[in-house]
Tab-separated table of C-alpha atoms and ligand atoms in Angstrom:
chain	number	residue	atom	x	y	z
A	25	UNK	CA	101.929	77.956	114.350
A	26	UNK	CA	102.935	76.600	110.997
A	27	UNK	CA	103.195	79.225	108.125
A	28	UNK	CA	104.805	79.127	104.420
A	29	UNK	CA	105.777	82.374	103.038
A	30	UNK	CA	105.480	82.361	99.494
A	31	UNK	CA	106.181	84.655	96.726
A	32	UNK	CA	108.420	85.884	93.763
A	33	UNK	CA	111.635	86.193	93.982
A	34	UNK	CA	112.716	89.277	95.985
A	35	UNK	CA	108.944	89.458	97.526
A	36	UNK	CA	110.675	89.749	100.213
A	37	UNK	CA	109.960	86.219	102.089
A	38	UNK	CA	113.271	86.177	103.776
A	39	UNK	CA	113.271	89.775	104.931
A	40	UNK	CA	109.786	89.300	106.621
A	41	UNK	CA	110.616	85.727	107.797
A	42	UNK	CA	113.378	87.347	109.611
A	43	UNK	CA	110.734	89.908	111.750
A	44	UNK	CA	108.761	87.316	112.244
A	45	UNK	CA	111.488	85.125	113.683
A	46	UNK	CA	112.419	87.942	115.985
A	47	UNK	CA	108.605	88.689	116.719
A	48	UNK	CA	106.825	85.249	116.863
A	49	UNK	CA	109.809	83.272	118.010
A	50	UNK	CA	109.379	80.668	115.179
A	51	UNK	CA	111.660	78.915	113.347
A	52	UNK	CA	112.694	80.849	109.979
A	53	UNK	CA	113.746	77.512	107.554
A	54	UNK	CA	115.275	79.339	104.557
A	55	UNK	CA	115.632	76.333	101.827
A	56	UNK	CA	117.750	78.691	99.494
A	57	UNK	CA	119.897	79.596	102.318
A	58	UNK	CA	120.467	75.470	103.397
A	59	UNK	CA	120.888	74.896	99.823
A	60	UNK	CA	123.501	77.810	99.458
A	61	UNK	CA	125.605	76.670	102.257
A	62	UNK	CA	125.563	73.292	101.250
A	63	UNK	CA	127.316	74.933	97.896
A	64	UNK	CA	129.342	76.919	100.284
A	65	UNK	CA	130.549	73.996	101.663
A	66	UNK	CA	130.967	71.481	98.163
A	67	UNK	CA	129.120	68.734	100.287
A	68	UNK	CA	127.738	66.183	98.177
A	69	UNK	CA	124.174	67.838	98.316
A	70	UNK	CA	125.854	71.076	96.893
A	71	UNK	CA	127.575	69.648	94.547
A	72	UNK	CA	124.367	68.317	93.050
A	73	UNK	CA	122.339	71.597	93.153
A	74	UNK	CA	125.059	74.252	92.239
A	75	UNK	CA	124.317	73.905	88.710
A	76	UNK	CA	120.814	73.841	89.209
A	77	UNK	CA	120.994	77.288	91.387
A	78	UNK	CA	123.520	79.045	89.341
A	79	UNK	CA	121.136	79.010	86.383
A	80	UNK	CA	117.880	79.765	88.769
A	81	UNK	CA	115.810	76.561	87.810
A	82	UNK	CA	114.658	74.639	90.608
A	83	UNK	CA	116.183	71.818	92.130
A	84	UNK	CA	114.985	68.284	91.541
A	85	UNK	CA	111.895	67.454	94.777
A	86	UNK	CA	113.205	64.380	95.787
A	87	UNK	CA	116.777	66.235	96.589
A	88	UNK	CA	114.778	69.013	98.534
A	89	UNK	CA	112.446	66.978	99.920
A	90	UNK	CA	115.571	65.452	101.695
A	91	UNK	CA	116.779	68.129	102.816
A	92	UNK	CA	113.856	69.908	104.268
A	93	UNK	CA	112.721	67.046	106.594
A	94	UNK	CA	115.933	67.716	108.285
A	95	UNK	CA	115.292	71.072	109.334
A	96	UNK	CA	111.591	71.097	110.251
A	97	UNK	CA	110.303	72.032	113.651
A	98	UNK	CA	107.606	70.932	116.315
A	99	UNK	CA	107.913	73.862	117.985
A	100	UNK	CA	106.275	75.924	115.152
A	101	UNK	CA	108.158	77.194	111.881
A	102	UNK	CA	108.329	79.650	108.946
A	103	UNK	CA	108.966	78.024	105.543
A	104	UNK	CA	110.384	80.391	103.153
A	105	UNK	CA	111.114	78.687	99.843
A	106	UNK	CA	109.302	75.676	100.222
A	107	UNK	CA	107.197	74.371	98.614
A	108	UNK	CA	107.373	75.940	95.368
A	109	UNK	CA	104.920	73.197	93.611
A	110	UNK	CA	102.381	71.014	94.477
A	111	UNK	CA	104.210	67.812	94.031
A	112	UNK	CA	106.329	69.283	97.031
A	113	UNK	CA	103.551	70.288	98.798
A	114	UNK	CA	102.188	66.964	98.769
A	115	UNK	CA	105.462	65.406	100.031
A	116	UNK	CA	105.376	67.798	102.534
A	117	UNK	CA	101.811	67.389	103.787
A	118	UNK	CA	103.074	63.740	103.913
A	119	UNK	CA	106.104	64.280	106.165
A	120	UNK	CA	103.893	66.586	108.370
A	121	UNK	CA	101.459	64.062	109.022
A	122	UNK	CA	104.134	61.239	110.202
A	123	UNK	CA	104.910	64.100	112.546
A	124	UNK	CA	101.801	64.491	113.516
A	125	UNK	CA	101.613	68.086	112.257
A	126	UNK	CA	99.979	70.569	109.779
A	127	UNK	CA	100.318	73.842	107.511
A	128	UNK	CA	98.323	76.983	109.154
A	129	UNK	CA	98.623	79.413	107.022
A	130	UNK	CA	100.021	79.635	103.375
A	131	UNK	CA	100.975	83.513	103.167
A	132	UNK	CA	101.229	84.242	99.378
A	133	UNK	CA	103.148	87.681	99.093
A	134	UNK	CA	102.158	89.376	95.699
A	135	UNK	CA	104.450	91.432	94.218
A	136	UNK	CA	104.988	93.150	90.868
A	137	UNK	CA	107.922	91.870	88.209
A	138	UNK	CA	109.729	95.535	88.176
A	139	UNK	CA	109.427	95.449	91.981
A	140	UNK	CA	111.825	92.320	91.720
A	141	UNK	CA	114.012	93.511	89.553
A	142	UNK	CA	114.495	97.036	91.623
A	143	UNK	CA	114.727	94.589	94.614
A	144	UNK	CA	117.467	91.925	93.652
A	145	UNK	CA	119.478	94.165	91.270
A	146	UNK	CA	119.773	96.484	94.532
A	147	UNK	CA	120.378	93.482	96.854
A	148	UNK	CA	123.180	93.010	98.913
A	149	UNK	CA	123.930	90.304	101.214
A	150	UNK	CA	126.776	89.678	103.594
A	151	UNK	CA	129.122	86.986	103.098
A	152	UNK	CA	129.515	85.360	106.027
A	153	UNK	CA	126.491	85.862	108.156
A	154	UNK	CA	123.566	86.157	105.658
A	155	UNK	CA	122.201	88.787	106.847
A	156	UNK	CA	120.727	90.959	103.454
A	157	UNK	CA	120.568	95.202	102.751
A	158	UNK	CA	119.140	96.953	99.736
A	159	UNK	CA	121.659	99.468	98.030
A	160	UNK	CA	118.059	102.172	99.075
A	161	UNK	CA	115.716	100.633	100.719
A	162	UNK	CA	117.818	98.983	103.092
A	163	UNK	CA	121.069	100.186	102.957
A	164	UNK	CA	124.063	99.417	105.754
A	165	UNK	CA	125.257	101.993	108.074
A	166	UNK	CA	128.675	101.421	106.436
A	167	UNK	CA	129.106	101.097	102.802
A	168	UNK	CA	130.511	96.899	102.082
A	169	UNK	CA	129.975	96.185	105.290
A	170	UNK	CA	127.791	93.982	107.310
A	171	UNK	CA	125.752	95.595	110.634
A	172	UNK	CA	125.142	92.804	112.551
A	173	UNK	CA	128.976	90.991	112.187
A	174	UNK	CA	130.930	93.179	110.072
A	175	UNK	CA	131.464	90.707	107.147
A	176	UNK	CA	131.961	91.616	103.519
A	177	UNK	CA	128.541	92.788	101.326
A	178	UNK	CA	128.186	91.129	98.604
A	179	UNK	CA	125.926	90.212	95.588
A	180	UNK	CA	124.535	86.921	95.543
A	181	UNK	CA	125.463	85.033	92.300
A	182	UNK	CA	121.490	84.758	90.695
A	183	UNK	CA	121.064	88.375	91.424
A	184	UNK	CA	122.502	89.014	87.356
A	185	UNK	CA	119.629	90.488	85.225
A	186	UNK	CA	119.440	86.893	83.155
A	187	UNK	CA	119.018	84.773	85.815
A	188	UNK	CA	116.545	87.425	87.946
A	189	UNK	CA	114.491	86.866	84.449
A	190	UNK	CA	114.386	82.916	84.876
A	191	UNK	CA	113.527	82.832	88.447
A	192	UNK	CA	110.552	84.791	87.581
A	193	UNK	CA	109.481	82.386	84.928
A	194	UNK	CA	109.795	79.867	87.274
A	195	UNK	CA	108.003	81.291	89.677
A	196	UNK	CA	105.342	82.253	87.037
A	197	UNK	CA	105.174	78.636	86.059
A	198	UNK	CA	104.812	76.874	88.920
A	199	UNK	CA	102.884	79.116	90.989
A	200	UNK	CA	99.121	78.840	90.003
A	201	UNK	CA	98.729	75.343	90.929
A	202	UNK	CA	100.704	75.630	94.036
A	203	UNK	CA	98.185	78.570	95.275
A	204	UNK	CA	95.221	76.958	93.891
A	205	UNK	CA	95.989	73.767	96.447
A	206	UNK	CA	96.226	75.613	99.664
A	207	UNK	CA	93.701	78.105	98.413
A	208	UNK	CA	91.214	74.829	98.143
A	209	UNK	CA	92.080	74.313	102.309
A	210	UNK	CA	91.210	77.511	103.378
A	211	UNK	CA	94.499	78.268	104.155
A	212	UNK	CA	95.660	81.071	101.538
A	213	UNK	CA	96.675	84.606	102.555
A	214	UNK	CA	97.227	87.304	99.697
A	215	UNK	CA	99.681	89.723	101.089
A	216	UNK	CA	100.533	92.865	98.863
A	217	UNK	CA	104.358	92.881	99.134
A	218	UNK	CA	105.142	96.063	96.947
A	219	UNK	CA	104.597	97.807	100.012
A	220	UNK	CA	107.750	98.882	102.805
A	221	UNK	CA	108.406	96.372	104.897
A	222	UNK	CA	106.723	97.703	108.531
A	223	UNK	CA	103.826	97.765	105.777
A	224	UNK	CA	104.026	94.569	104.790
A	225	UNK	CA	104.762	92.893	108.211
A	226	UNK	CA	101.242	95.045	109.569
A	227	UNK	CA	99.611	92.641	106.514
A	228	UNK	CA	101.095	89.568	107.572
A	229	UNK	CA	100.711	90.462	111.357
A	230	UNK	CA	96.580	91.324	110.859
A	231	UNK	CA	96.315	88.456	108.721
A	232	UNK	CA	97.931	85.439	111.158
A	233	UNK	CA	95.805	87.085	113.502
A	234	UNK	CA	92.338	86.784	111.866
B	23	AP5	P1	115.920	81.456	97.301
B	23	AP5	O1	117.147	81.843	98.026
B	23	AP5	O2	114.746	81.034	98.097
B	23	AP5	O3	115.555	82.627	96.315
B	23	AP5	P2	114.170	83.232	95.825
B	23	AP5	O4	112.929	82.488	96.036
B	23	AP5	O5	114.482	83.579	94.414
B	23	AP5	O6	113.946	84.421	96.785
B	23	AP5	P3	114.977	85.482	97.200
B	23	AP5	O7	115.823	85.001	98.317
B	23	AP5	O8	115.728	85.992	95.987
B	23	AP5	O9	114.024	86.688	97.617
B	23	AP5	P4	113.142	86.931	98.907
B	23	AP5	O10	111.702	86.818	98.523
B	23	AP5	O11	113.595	86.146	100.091
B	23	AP5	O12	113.455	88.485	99.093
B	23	AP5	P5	114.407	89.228	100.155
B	23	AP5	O13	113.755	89.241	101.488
B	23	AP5	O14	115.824	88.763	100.064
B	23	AP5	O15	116.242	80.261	96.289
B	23	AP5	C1	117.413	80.315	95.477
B	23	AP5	C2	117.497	79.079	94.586
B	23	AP5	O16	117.511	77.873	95.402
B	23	AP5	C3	116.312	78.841	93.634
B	23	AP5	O17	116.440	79.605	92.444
B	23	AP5	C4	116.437	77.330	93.384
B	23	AP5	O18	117.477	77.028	92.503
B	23	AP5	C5	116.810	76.802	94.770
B	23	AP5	N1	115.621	76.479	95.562
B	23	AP5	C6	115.172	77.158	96.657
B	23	AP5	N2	114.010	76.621	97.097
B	23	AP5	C7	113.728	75.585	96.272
B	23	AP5	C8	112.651	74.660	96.178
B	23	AP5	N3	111.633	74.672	97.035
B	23	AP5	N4	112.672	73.718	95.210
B	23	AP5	C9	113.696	73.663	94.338
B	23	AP5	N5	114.724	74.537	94.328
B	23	AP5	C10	114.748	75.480	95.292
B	23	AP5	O19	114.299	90.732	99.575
B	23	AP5	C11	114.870	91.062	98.319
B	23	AP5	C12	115.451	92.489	98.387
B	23	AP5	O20	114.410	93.424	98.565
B	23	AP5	C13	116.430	92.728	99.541
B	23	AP5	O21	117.429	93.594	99.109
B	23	AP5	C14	115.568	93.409	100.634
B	23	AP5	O22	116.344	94.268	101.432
B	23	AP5	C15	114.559	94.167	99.786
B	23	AP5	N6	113.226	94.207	100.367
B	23	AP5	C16	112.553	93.168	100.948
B	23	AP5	N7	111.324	93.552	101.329
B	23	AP5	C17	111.212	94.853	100.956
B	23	AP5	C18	110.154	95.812	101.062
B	23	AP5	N8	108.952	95.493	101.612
B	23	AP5	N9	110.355	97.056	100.581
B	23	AP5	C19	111.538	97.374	100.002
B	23	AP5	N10	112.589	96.526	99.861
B	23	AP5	C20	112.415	95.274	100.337
């Protein structure tokens, strides 16, 4: 099985790609969390996209497009992040097919713009494993500190109220088109995401299922 999760920032793709990782076995492909290693690690690919991250635009397709194909999976894989338009989509429909593979489901996670900013204002994410906590929703057993490998907490960089309110006109902008094209293959899911997360994973869970 071959499933995008889509949505708004802080939907909550990567919290629910991480269940389903654990749940489905499938491969959870992150492209914001390739892209901020790459940073991480000033490799010539971050170099390129800091900039574009750092002011929550999204980074040029051809440069993701790269970067994707080396990550996908036969073995069945969650995209979170990717595609965010349809000129991706297309250039990932075309990689797919040289692989002799294809999208199954296209799980669109609504969500409401206050949810977000609740979500990623509240957002804290450890520094050297990834792993991410809400200050109330989803908070760590120990205050800073990370539960699965005791790194620092942090906040990520375009979690600042400015850039929050970019990302969402991003999303807002590029969105329709994107949902319109998998909607046309039979292949959209609307998930409400404003919901807890056991809530939200029952949606995703009945809905891969039907
Ligand atoms: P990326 O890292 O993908 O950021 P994003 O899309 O803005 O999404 P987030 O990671 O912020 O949120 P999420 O939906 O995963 O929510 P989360 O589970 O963490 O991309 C970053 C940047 O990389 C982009 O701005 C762009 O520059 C670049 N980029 C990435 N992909 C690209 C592409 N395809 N093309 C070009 N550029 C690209 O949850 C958020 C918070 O809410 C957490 O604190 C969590 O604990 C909490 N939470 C989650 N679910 C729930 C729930 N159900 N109830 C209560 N709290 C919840």
């Amino acid at each position: 099985m071959n499933i995008i999760l889509f949505g708004a920032p802080g939907s909550g793709k990567g919290t629910q790609a991480v269940v389903l990782n654990e749940r489905l076995g499938l491969k959870h492909i992150s492209l914001g969390d390739i892209l901020r290693k790459e940073v991480k690690d000033n490799s010539p690919v971050g170099l390129k996209v800091k900039s574009y991250m750092e002011r929550g635009e999204l980074v040029p397709d051809d440069l993701v497009a790269a970067v994707i194909a080396n990550h996908l999976s036969t073995e069945g894989f969650i995209l979170d992040g990717y595609p965010r338009n349809v000129a991706q989509a297309e250039k990932l429909e075309a990689v797919l097919r040289n692989l002799n593979l294809a999208i199954d489901s296209f799980v669109y996670m609504e969500v409401a713009k206050d949810t977000v900013i609740d979500r990623l204002t509240k957002r804290i994410v450890c520094k050297t494993c990834g792993s991410v906590y809400h200050l109330r929703n989803m908070p760590p057993r120990q205050e800073g500190v990370c539960d699965s490998c005791g790194g620092e907490l942090i906040q990520r960089k375009d979690d600042t109220p400015e850039v929050i309110s970019n990302r969402w006109e991003v999303f807002l902008r590029e969105s329709a088109k994107l949902i319109d094209f998998y909607d046309k293959q039979g292949k959209l899911f609307r998930v409400d995401a404003n919901k807890d997360k056991d809530a939200v994973f029952e949606k995703i869970k009945l809905k891969l299922n039907e």
